[in-house]
Amino acid sequence: WTGDTMELRLSACILLVLCATWSANGGNILVWYTEGSHWINMKPVLETLVDRGHQVTVLVPSSSLYMNANEPSRFRYEPFNVSFSKDAMQDFLEEFLRFSMYEIDYMSYWEIYIRFSEIIKTQMQFSIQYLDGVVKSEVVMKKLKEGNYDLLLADPIYRGSDLVADILGIPLVFSLRFSVAYNWERHCGQMPAPPSFVPGAMSKLTDKMDFSERVWNFLYYALQDIAMSHIFGKVDRYYSDVKGTPTSACELMSKADIWLIRTYWDFEFPRPFLPNFKYVGGIHCRPAKPLPEDLEEFVQSSGDDGIVIFTLGSMIKNVTKEKANMIASGLAQIPQKVLWRYRGEKPATLGANTRIYDWIPQNDLLGHPKTRAFITHGGTNGIYEAIYHGVPMVGIPMFGDQPDNMVHMKAKGAAVILNLNFITTEDLRDTINTVINDKSYKENAMRLSSIHHDRPMSALEEAVFWIEFTLRNKGAKHLRVQAHELTWYQYHSLDVLGFFLTIVLLLIFIFIKTCSFCLHRCCVRKGKTKKKAE
Ligand SMILES: *[C@@H]1O[C@H](CO)[C@@H](O)[C@H](O)[C@H]1NC(C)=O
Ligand SMILES: *[C@@H]1O[C@H](CO)[C@@H](O)[C@H](O)[C@H]1NC(C)=O
């Protein structure tokens, strides 16, 4: 035996001991791949889990636009290959942005329907290719099986985590903003959503609906149910194929132990939910840090007028020249200083009060005492930072959950909504002035902020608690309602109603029969007496 092998054995032993003691304290958590704002939201949870002694392993597709498996990180990365390139993904996103930002407002319902169906179809193809990269790759599946994971954490928007959790036989925790019309929450999670007072997600309705709105909301749920069964047929077939038995995606989704919903009652309209649904909106929010010196100097130069922060989110880097000029000249006419996150060409009409930045420390700026308003595309992450710091908003929503998000903020009196395709310079200027000068917007934003902060533990702590809870208890199936086991007619008690209806009908039948019998006898007797009298 050489000294080298001795050493190797020794260090292997030490490693083994370390691993054994470590796994006694921490869990081994597998995280499904996510992108963009979903990843921004997931990251603080993962970092806290690492701080608390858990091992976190994140699946990263080769086409990821946001994650780099080769980057040094506090997480372990498990790369997998997908059959399309980063460019293909980027092209798809750009086309989607063009459609949602500039074209949709000028299209007929029919054209929108056709385009949207195409987009959903392409997205479904991507989803299947991602799934292929994991489930159909022997290398990856072998690694996952040998990884001895205790739990899978996933945003179900990125399909397939339920299938992999099922194959690995480990608990599943979802982190979800919402599904369209709450399809998954309702059908796969069994969360109740009466259409009379729970507006379907993305319907742009509030909880105060008049008759016609309730008609629309009812139809919206029904139409989305039909659309879902069409779209997900493909996933069902895929799952069935992999598992070798008829399996629906909804059935596997329904096995999720905990659903972490990324909103809270500062944002949501009150609604019924289930014990395994936890509302953890604002996970990524934190107190503001001091600004870099040059930024602080600019902010301070605004004096009593204060500053306005303008961003259209991480996905929208520029707008058309014409729109940029319209926006810039609107911003030039307000007394505040403006920090605009924008990567396009510098607009000719840019005012002296406006500065353009590639990137801004958004949370730190929103938490700055000089901040008067936030002009936003209405992404959930940005809205939550504004709620956290109590900043009123001007919303220019574009796509996805953004229009619906802004409707919530408007209904709560903390925002005004504008449409980028139809506003003028004057509209923009007047709206910003209104949101800043009409004190009700600031008051409502502060009220939402105090609701946001007034809870037993922070959103991040709560999310981490429920993940650790699931680890400690090896699942959370005791929170799962029996509704999952019922058929649709049992769920709505239609069988019971049918039973009662049968009894009532039977009683009515007996009553009528008895009456007619009595009547008949009476008549017959009367007839007889009559005859006798004659
Ligand atoms: C991904 O593809 C590369 C290049 O073909 C290969 O070297 C690597 O092993 C693959 N990774 C996995 C996880 O299959
Ligand atoms: C945004 O910039 C990119 C290149 O930097 C350009 O290709 C694209 O056309 C621009 N978008 C708009 C709407 O002007």
XYZ file of C-alpha atoms and ligand atoms in Angstrom:
562
model
C 0.000 0.000 0.000
C 1.332 3.346 -0.916
C 0.880 6.402 1.189
C -1.315 7.899 -1.513
C -4.017 5.261 -1.357
C -3.901 5.434 2.434
C -4.537 9.135 2.244
C -7.281 8.651 -0.266
C -9.037 6.132 1.920
C -8.680 8.383 4.925
C -10.168 11.386 3.197
C -12.947 9.209 1.803
C -13.679 8.084 5.366
C -13.738 11.662 6.638
C -16.022 12.627 3.765
C -18.355 9.768 4.592
C -18.534 10.775 8.241
C -19.108 14.393 7.247
C -21.868 13.374 4.878
C -23.508 11.197 7.498
C -23.545 13.938 10.147
C -24.586 16.509 7.591
C -27.519 14.518 6.265
C -28.775 14.106 9.826
C -29.309 17.871 9.997
C -29.962 18.981 6.473
C -32.150 17.774 3.680
C -31.095 16.952 0.161
C -33.258 19.131 -2.029
C -33.657 18.881 -5.788
C -34.897 21.990 -7.598
C -36.601 21.860 -11.002
C -35.277 24.303 -13.604
C -36.903 27.753 -13.866
C -36.249 30.904 -15.847
C -36.436 34.675 -15.536
C -38.575 36.176 -12.824
C -39.484 32.689 -11.582
C -35.822 32.046 -10.860
C -35.391 35.484 -9.209
C -38.206 34.480 -6.880
C -36.904 30.989 -6.182
C -33.313 32.035 -5.424
C -33.752 33.660 -1.968
C -35.563 30.527 -0.779
C -32.718 28.315 -1.999
C -30.088 30.580 -0.455
C -31.864 30.461 2.906
C -32.109 26.684 2.651
C -28.345 26.492 2.062
C -27.750 28.842 5.035
C -29.754 26.444 7.152
C -27.597 23.464 6.252
C -29.522 21.871 3.408
C -27.959 20.761 0.181
C -29.607 22.311 -2.855
C -29.192 20.893 -6.355
C -30.697 22.744 -9.309
C -31.446 21.166 -12.690
C -30.160 23.475 -15.429
C -31.006 22.995 -19.119
C -28.251 23.579 -21.686
C -30.461 26.276 -23.276
C -30.948 28.272 -20.069
C -30.924 32.029 -20.580
C -30.587 32.884 -16.898
C -28.568 30.109 -15.288
C -25.078 28.969 -15.999
C -24.189 25.523 -14.716
C -20.471 26.345 -14.862
C -20.717 29.419 -12.679
C -19.449 29.122 -9.103
C -22.481 29.045 -6.853
C -23.762 28.022 -3.454
C -26.015 25.488 -5.173
C -24.984 22.332 -6.909
C -25.969 22.390 -10.557
C -27.150 19.313 -12.396
C -26.933 20.151 -16.105
C -29.050 18.421 -18.720
C -29.085 18.697 -22.498
C -32.055 19.862 -24.515
C -32.361 19.561 -28.275
C -32.877 23.257 -28.983
C -30.438 26.157 -28.623
C -30.443 29.313 -26.529
C -31.070 31.243 -29.728
C -34.232 29.273 -30.489
C -35.533 30.112 -27.019
C -34.531 33.766 -27.394
C -36.270 34.006 -30.789
C -39.429 32.521 -29.361
C -39.420 34.991 -26.466
C -38.831 37.929 -28.793
C -41.695 36.918 -31.033
C -43.914 36.527 -28.018
C -42.940 40.020 -26.795
C -43.603 41.583 -30.205
C -47.020 39.964 -30.278
C -47.984 40.990 -26.735
C -46.529 44.498 -26.799
C -47.285 45.852 -30.243
C -49.603 43.589 -32.215
C -52.294 42.240 -29.923
C -54.056 45.605 -29.504
C -54.663 45.826 -33.244
C -55.788 42.238 -33.849
C -59.280 40.762 -33.965
C -60.320 38.166 -31.405
C -59.997 35.484 -34.041
C -56.444 36.536 -34.988
C -55.451 36.665 -31.333
C -56.898 33.206 -30.801
C -54.934 31.777 -33.750
C -51.658 33.412 -32.694
C -52.112 32.456 -29.080
C -52.818 28.835 -29.990
C -49.609 28.792 -32.035
C -47.622 30.211 -29.132
C -49.073 27.675 -26.699
C -48.276 24.900 -29.177
C -44.665 26.016 -29.538
C -44.337 26.347 -25.792
C -45.712 22.847 -25.351
C -43.074 21.565 -27.801
C -40.365 23.254 -25.743
C -41.801 21.720 -22.568
C -41.707 18.254 -24.086
C -38.110 18.779 -25.227
C -37.102 19.889 -21.731
C -38.789 16.788 -20.348
C -36.991 14.604 -22.884
C -33.720 16.090 -21.645
C -34.403 14.813 -18.130
C -36.747 11.845 -18.222
C -35.531 10.262 -21.461
C -31.859 10.746 -20.591
C -30.517 7.651 -18.880
C -27.506 9.610 -17.633
C -29.597 12.263 -15.934
C -32.190 9.876 -14.484
C -29.439 7.636 -13.112
C -27.836 10.639 -11.402
C -31.168 11.747 -9.970
C -31.933 8.282 -8.644
C -28.494 7.985 -7.093
C -28.769 11.497 -5.649
C -30.960 10.282 -2.766
C -33.006 13.441 -2.778
C -35.493 14.075 0.021
C -37.715 16.571 -1.757
C -38.356 18.185 -5.145
C -39.102 21.912 -5.282
C -40.580 23.187 -8.540
C -42.507 25.887 -10.319
C -45.120 23.770 -12.148
C -45.191 26.255 -15.045
C -42.087 24.325 -16.137
C -43.622 20.925 -16.775
C -42.463 17.531 -15.602
C -41.452 17.970 -11.963
C -44.512 16.007 -10.833
C -43.525 13.104 -13.075
C -39.938 13.070 -11.784
C -41.040 13.364 -8.124
C -43.318 10.400 -8.764
C -40.548 8.343 -10.368
C -38.111 9.181 -7.558
C -40.845 8.630 -4.960
C -40.099 11.855 -3.069
C -42.330 14.668 -1.703
C -43.088 17.562 -4.040
C -43.428 21.242 -3.117
C -44.760 23.647 -5.722
C -43.986 27.340 -5.960
C -46.595 28.929 -8.200
C -47.840 32.399 -9.094
C -50.989 31.007 -10.715
C -52.238 29.004 -13.675
C -54.648 30.552 -16.198
C -58.157 30.648 -14.650
C -56.684 28.692 -11.698
C -56.961 25.516 -13.783
C -54.286 23.588 -11.914
C -55.192 24.940 -8.500
C -58.863 24.031 -9.056
C -58.598 20.727 -10.884
C -55.295 19.318 -9.684
C -55.053 21.032 -6.284
C -58.799 20.978 -5.511
C -58.744 24.597 -4.409
C -62.316 25.953 -4.425
C -62.934 28.931 -6.737
C -66.620 29.891 -6.915
C -67.006 31.967 -10.094
C -69.450 34.254 -8.293
C -66.720 35.956 -6.267
C -63.330 34.539 -7.282
C -62.322 36.204 -10.566
C -60.400 33.758 -12.772
C -56.671 34.475 -12.982
C -55.966 36.661 -16.062
C -59.656 37.580 -16.471
C -58.838 41.196 -15.466
C -61.886 41.143 -13.183
C -62.034 42.068 -9.489
C -63.998 40.326 -6.745
C -66.799 42.902 -7.103
C -68.560 41.663 -10.213
C -71.891 42.801 -11.630
C -74.190 40.344 -13.402
C -72.542 40.570 -16.837
C -69.084 40.197 -15.282
C -70.228 37.122 -13.395
C -71.567 35.687 -16.646
C -68.185 36.331 -18.269
C -66.257 34.911 -15.314
C -68.393 31.764 -15.343
C -67.801 31.325 -19.075
C -64.105 32.091 -18.658
C -63.643 29.208 -16.211
C -65.629 26.868 -18.460
C -63.760 27.843 -21.640
C -60.377 27.475 -19.929
C -61.387 24.016 -18.711
C -62.051 22.994 -22.304
C -58.806 24.592 -23.526
C -56.816 22.879 -20.782
C -58.096 19.426 -21.595
C -57.038 20.030 -25.215
C -53.579 21.369 -24.439
C -52.694 18.860 -21.756
C -53.794 15.788 -23.645
C -50.275 15.745 -25.060
C -48.672 15.847 -21.605
C -51.030 13.108 -20.411
C -49.923 10.878 -23.292
C -46.276 11.628 -22.534
C -46.679 10.788 -18.852
C -48.601 7.609 -19.657
C -45.893 6.586 -22.074
C -43.108 7.109 -19.510
C -44.949 5.429 -16.656
C -46.364 2.618 -18.767
C -49.854 3.050 -17.295
C -52.554 5.591 -18.173
C -51.541 8.647 -16.152
C -52.844 12.175 -16.302
C -50.632 15.157 -15.557
C -53.305 16.494 -13.211
C -53.260 13.276 -11.206
C -49.506 13.567 -10.614
C -49.813 17.286 -9.869
C -52.479 16.525 -7.303
C -49.871 14.620 -5.305
C -47.954 17.813 -4.520
C -47.591 18.080 -0.749
C -47.526 21.867 -0.462
C -48.438 24.630 -2.896
C -46.526 27.827 -2.131
C -48.503 30.597 -3.833
C -46.414 33.687 -4.585
C -48.996 36.277 -3.496
C -50.563 37.370 -0.229
C -53.668 39.183 1.046
C -52.076 42.550 0.376
C -52.453 41.670 -3.293
C -55.134 38.967 -3.570
C -58.846 39.406 -3.163
C -60.012 37.296 -0.193
C -60.897 33.791 -1.358
C -61.256 30.245 -0.009
C -58.186 28.005 -0.012
C -56.966 24.707 1.407
C -54.594 23.779 4.262
C -51.786 22.802 1.884
C -51.938 26.145 0.044
C -49.617 28.721 1.620
C -49.575 32.342 0.480
C -45.978 33.566 0.506
C -46.003 36.664 -1.712
C -42.956 38.912 -1.407
C -40.350 36.197 -0.834
C -37.577 38.233 -2.457
C -38.398 41.566 -0.761
C -35.886 42.997 1.684
C -35.014 46.347 3.299
C -33.300 48.859 1.026
C -29.511 49.039 1.072
C -27.655 52.362 0.601
C -27.321 53.385 -3.055
C -24.001 53.684 -4.907
C -22.579 57.186 -4.513
C -23.352 58.574 -7.986
C -26.910 57.297 -7.825
C -27.448 58.735 -4.341
C -26.126 62.083 -5.559
C -28.613 62.150 -8.450
C -31.471 61.120 -6.146
C -30.593 63.824 -3.621
C -30.455 66.440 -6.404
C -34.239 65.975 -6.821
C -34.896 68.048 -3.690
C -38.441 67.969 -2.296
C -39.924 66.796 -5.594
C -38.302 63.410 -5.213
C -37.772 60.727 -7.840
C -39.734 58.426 -10.135
C -38.481 54.954 -11.048
C -39.325 53.535 -14.446
C -38.718 49.987 -15.636
C -40.480 47.585 -17.934
C -38.857 44.530 -16.390
C -36.006 42.232 -17.251
C -37.522 40.845 -20.451
C -38.340 44.137 -22.196
C -35.057 45.870 -22.872
C -36.216 48.464 -25.390
C -39.311 49.854 -27.091
C -39.764 51.306 -30.596
C -38.117 54.680 -31.286
C -41.491 56.374 -31.560
C -42.672 55.046 -28.189
C -39.353 55.856 -26.549
C -39.652 59.482 -27.698
C -43.243 59.712 -26.501
C -42.257 58.346 -23.081
C -39.140 60.495 -22.782
C -40.971 63.738 -23.535
C -43.697 62.824 -21.015
C -41.068 62.183 -18.364
C -39.326 65.460 -19.244
C -42.453 67.383 -18.201
C -42.655 66.249 -14.573
C -40.856 68.039 -11.733
C -39.343 64.822 -10.335
C -36.013 63.322 -11.330
C -36.494 60.059 -13.251
C -34.385 56.887 -13.266
C -35.291 54.875 -16.340
C -34.039 51.375 -16.906
C -33.718 51.177 -20.679
C -31.265 49.534 -23.055
C -32.404 51.025 -26.347
C -31.010 53.985 -28.244
C -31.132 57.260 -26.297
C -34.398 59.042 -27.241
C -34.007 62.510 -28.820
C -36.633 63.973 -26.493
C -34.894 62.873 -23.292
C -35.249 65.586 -20.623
C -32.545 66.912 -18.293
C -34.416 65.348 -15.354
C -34.228 61.827 -16.783
C -31.323 59.423 -16.689
C -31.139 56.104 -18.518
C -29.556 53.070 -16.891
C -28.762 49.567 -18.117
C -29.626 48.265 -14.723
C -30.868 49.845 -11.497
C -30.911 48.560 -7.901
C -34.710 48.558 -8.044
C -35.433 47.391 -4.501
C -33.000 49.868 -2.948
C -34.459 52.716 -4.999
C -38.057 51.788 -4.144
C -37.080 51.827 -0.479
C -35.493 55.285 -0.762
C -37.348 58.048 1.118
C -37.257 60.316 -1.962
C -39.174 57.852 -4.160
C -42.609 59.167 -5.133
C -43.847 56.717 -7.783
C -42.969 53.542 -9.661
C -43.758 53.176 -13.359
C -43.853 49.441 -13.964
C -44.862 46.760 -16.449
C -46.656 45.118 -13.524
C -44.594 41.976 -12.982
C -45.329 40.323 -9.637
C -41.771 40.767 -8.329
C -41.722 44.524 -8.998
C -45.221 45.024 -7.609
C -44.206 43.240 -4.437
C -41.166 45.460 -3.988
C -43.464 48.477 -4.361
C -45.941 47.031 -1.843
C -43.110 46.226 0.561
C -41.903 49.839 0.487
C -45.350 51.442 0.060
C -44.803 53.128 -3.317
C -47.811 54.032 -5.559
C -47.658 52.752 -9.140
C -48.330 53.673 -12.749
C -48.825 50.368 -14.558
C -48.009 49.791 -18.235
C -48.802 46.065 -18.380
C -47.790 43.974 -21.393
C -48.443 40.243 -21.099
C -48.860 37.209 -18.864
C -49.992 38.059 -15.380
C -49.153 41.767 -15.743
C -52.586 43.153 -16.817
C -54.296 41.155 -14.087
C -51.703 42.214 -11.482
C -52.299 45.874 -12.266
C -56.077 45.384 -12.011
C -55.513 44.154 -8.458
C -53.379 47.179 -7.594
C -55.874 49.564 -9.175
C -58.778 47.951 -7.289
C -56.843 48.489 -4.072
C -56.330 52.134 -4.961
C -52.553 52.001 -5.257
C -52.162 52.303 -9.047
C -53.366 53.743 -12.354
C -53.187 51.651 -15.551
C -52.020 52.897 -18.971
C -51.823 51.145 -22.349
C -48.513 51.736 -24.116
C -50.147 51.559 -27.558
C -52.790 54.221 -26.922
C -51.257 56.823 -24.601
C -49.884 60.222 -25.492
C -47.111 62.218 -23.868
C -49.760 64.239 -22.000
C -51.506 61.101 -20.689
C -48.250 59.829 -19.261
C -47.363 63.189 -17.667
C -50.852 63.710 -16.180
C -51.061 60.164 -14.824
C -47.707 60.413 -13.069
C -48.752 63.770 -11.583
C -52.058 62.298 -10.388
C -50.455 59.290 -8.722
C -47.973 61.579 -6.942
C -50.229 64.522 -6.027
C -53.479 62.717 -5.159
C -52.565 61.593 -1.636
C -54.945 58.589 -1.714
C -52.542 56.567 -3.901
C -49.686 56.926 -1.438
C -51.996 56.211 1.515
C -53.329 53.045 -0.104
C -49.821 51.896 -1.001
C -48.765 52.435 2.630
C -51.829 50.508 3.841
C -50.881 47.547 1.603
C -47.340 47.826 2.933
C -48.458 47.614 6.551
C -50.680 44.603 5.732
C -47.674 43.027 4.022
C -45.406 43.464 7.051
C -47.984 42.608 9.717
C -47.765 38.809 9.723
C -46.407 36.158 12.115
C -43.340 35.496 9.984
C -41.954 36.919 6.748
C -42.885 35.392 3.392
C -39.393 33.967 2.997
C -39.429 32.422 6.483
C -42.837 30.927 5.826
C -41.796 29.413 2.488
C -38.688 27.912 4.079
C -40.733 26.681 7.059
C -43.141 24.713 4.872
C -40.312 23.192 2.828
C -38.569 22.088 6.025
C -41.902 20.932 7.425
C -42.316 18.686 4.387
C -38.752 17.405 4.859
C -39.240 16.689 8.577
C -42.563 14.927 8.097
C -41.564 13.191 4.854
C -44.460 14.838 3.040
C -47.611 16.668 4.044
C -50.290 14.300 2.872
C -52.286 14.891 6.084
C -53.201 18.323 4.634
C -54.596 16.798 1.467
C -58.381 17.072 1.194
C -60.471 14.008 0.361
C -61.909 15.947 -2.580
C -59.063 14.394 -4.598
C -60.692 10.979 -4.195
C -64.194 12.040 -5.244
C -65.775 12.002 -8.671
C -67.189 15.294 -9.955
C -70.762 14.322 -9.120
C -69.775 13.233 -5.613
C -67.841 16.496 -5.144
C -70.925 18.551 -5.992
C -73.130 16.107 -4.017
C -75.129 15.458 -7.163
C -75.569 11.819 -6.139
C -76.941 12.920 -2.773
C -79.189 15.492 -4.411
C -80.320 12.816 -6.840
C -81.103 10.556 -3.914
C -83.166 13.275 -2.217
C -84.851 14.141 -5.474
C -85.820 10.503 -5.921
C -87.315 10.391 -2.416
C -89.226 13.627 -2.954
C -90.495 12.432 -6.323
C -91.461 9.130 -4.752
C -93.337 10.905 -1.963
C -95.106 13.148 -4.452
C -95.958 10.112 -6.513
C -97.356 8.288 -3.465
C -99.247 11.414 -2.422
C -100.801 11.866 -5.843
C -101.638 8.188 -6.097
C -103.232 8.229 -2.637
C -105.178 11.385 -3.427
C -106.418 10.110 -6.727
C -107.362 6.844 -5.047
C -109.301 8.711 -2.331
C -110.807 11.064 -4.872
C -111.820 8.155 -7.003
C -113.481 6.424 -4.068
C -115.183 9.651 -2.998
C -116.463 10.266 -6.502
C -117.601 6.725 -6.860
C -119.407 6.906 -3.506
C -120.893 10.313 -4.351
C -121.960 8.918 -7.680
C -123.578 6.009 -5.914
C -125.354 8.275 -3.374
C -126.518 10.484 -6.233
C -127.900 7.522 -8.046
C -129.636 6.372 -4.860
C -131.137 9.842 -4.321
C -132.541 9.744 -7.844
C -24.584 17.028 -22.890
O -23.944 17.048 -24.149
C -22.538 17.167 -24.083
C -22.008 17.318 -25.495
O -22.625 16.451 -26.380
C -21.971 15.935 -23.376
O -20.587 16.037 -23.264
C -22.598 15.834 -21.993
O -22.156 14.659 -21.354
C -24.095 15.840 -22.073
N -24.641 15.922 -20.731
C -25.555 15.076 -20.260
C -25.994 15.310 -18.866
O -26.052 14.213 -20.919
C -34.482 46.486 -29.619
O -33.099 46.365 -29.890
C -32.751 45.292 -30.729
C -31.258 45.248 -30.907
O -30.595 45.903 -29.923
C -33.431 45.438 -32.068
O -33.141 44.320 -32.891
C -34.931 45.533 -31.871
O -35.560 45.784 -33.112
C -35.256 46.661 -30.901
N -36.677 46.639 -30.626
C -37.453 47.649 -30.885
C -38.873 47.470 -30.544
O -37.045 48.677 -31.359
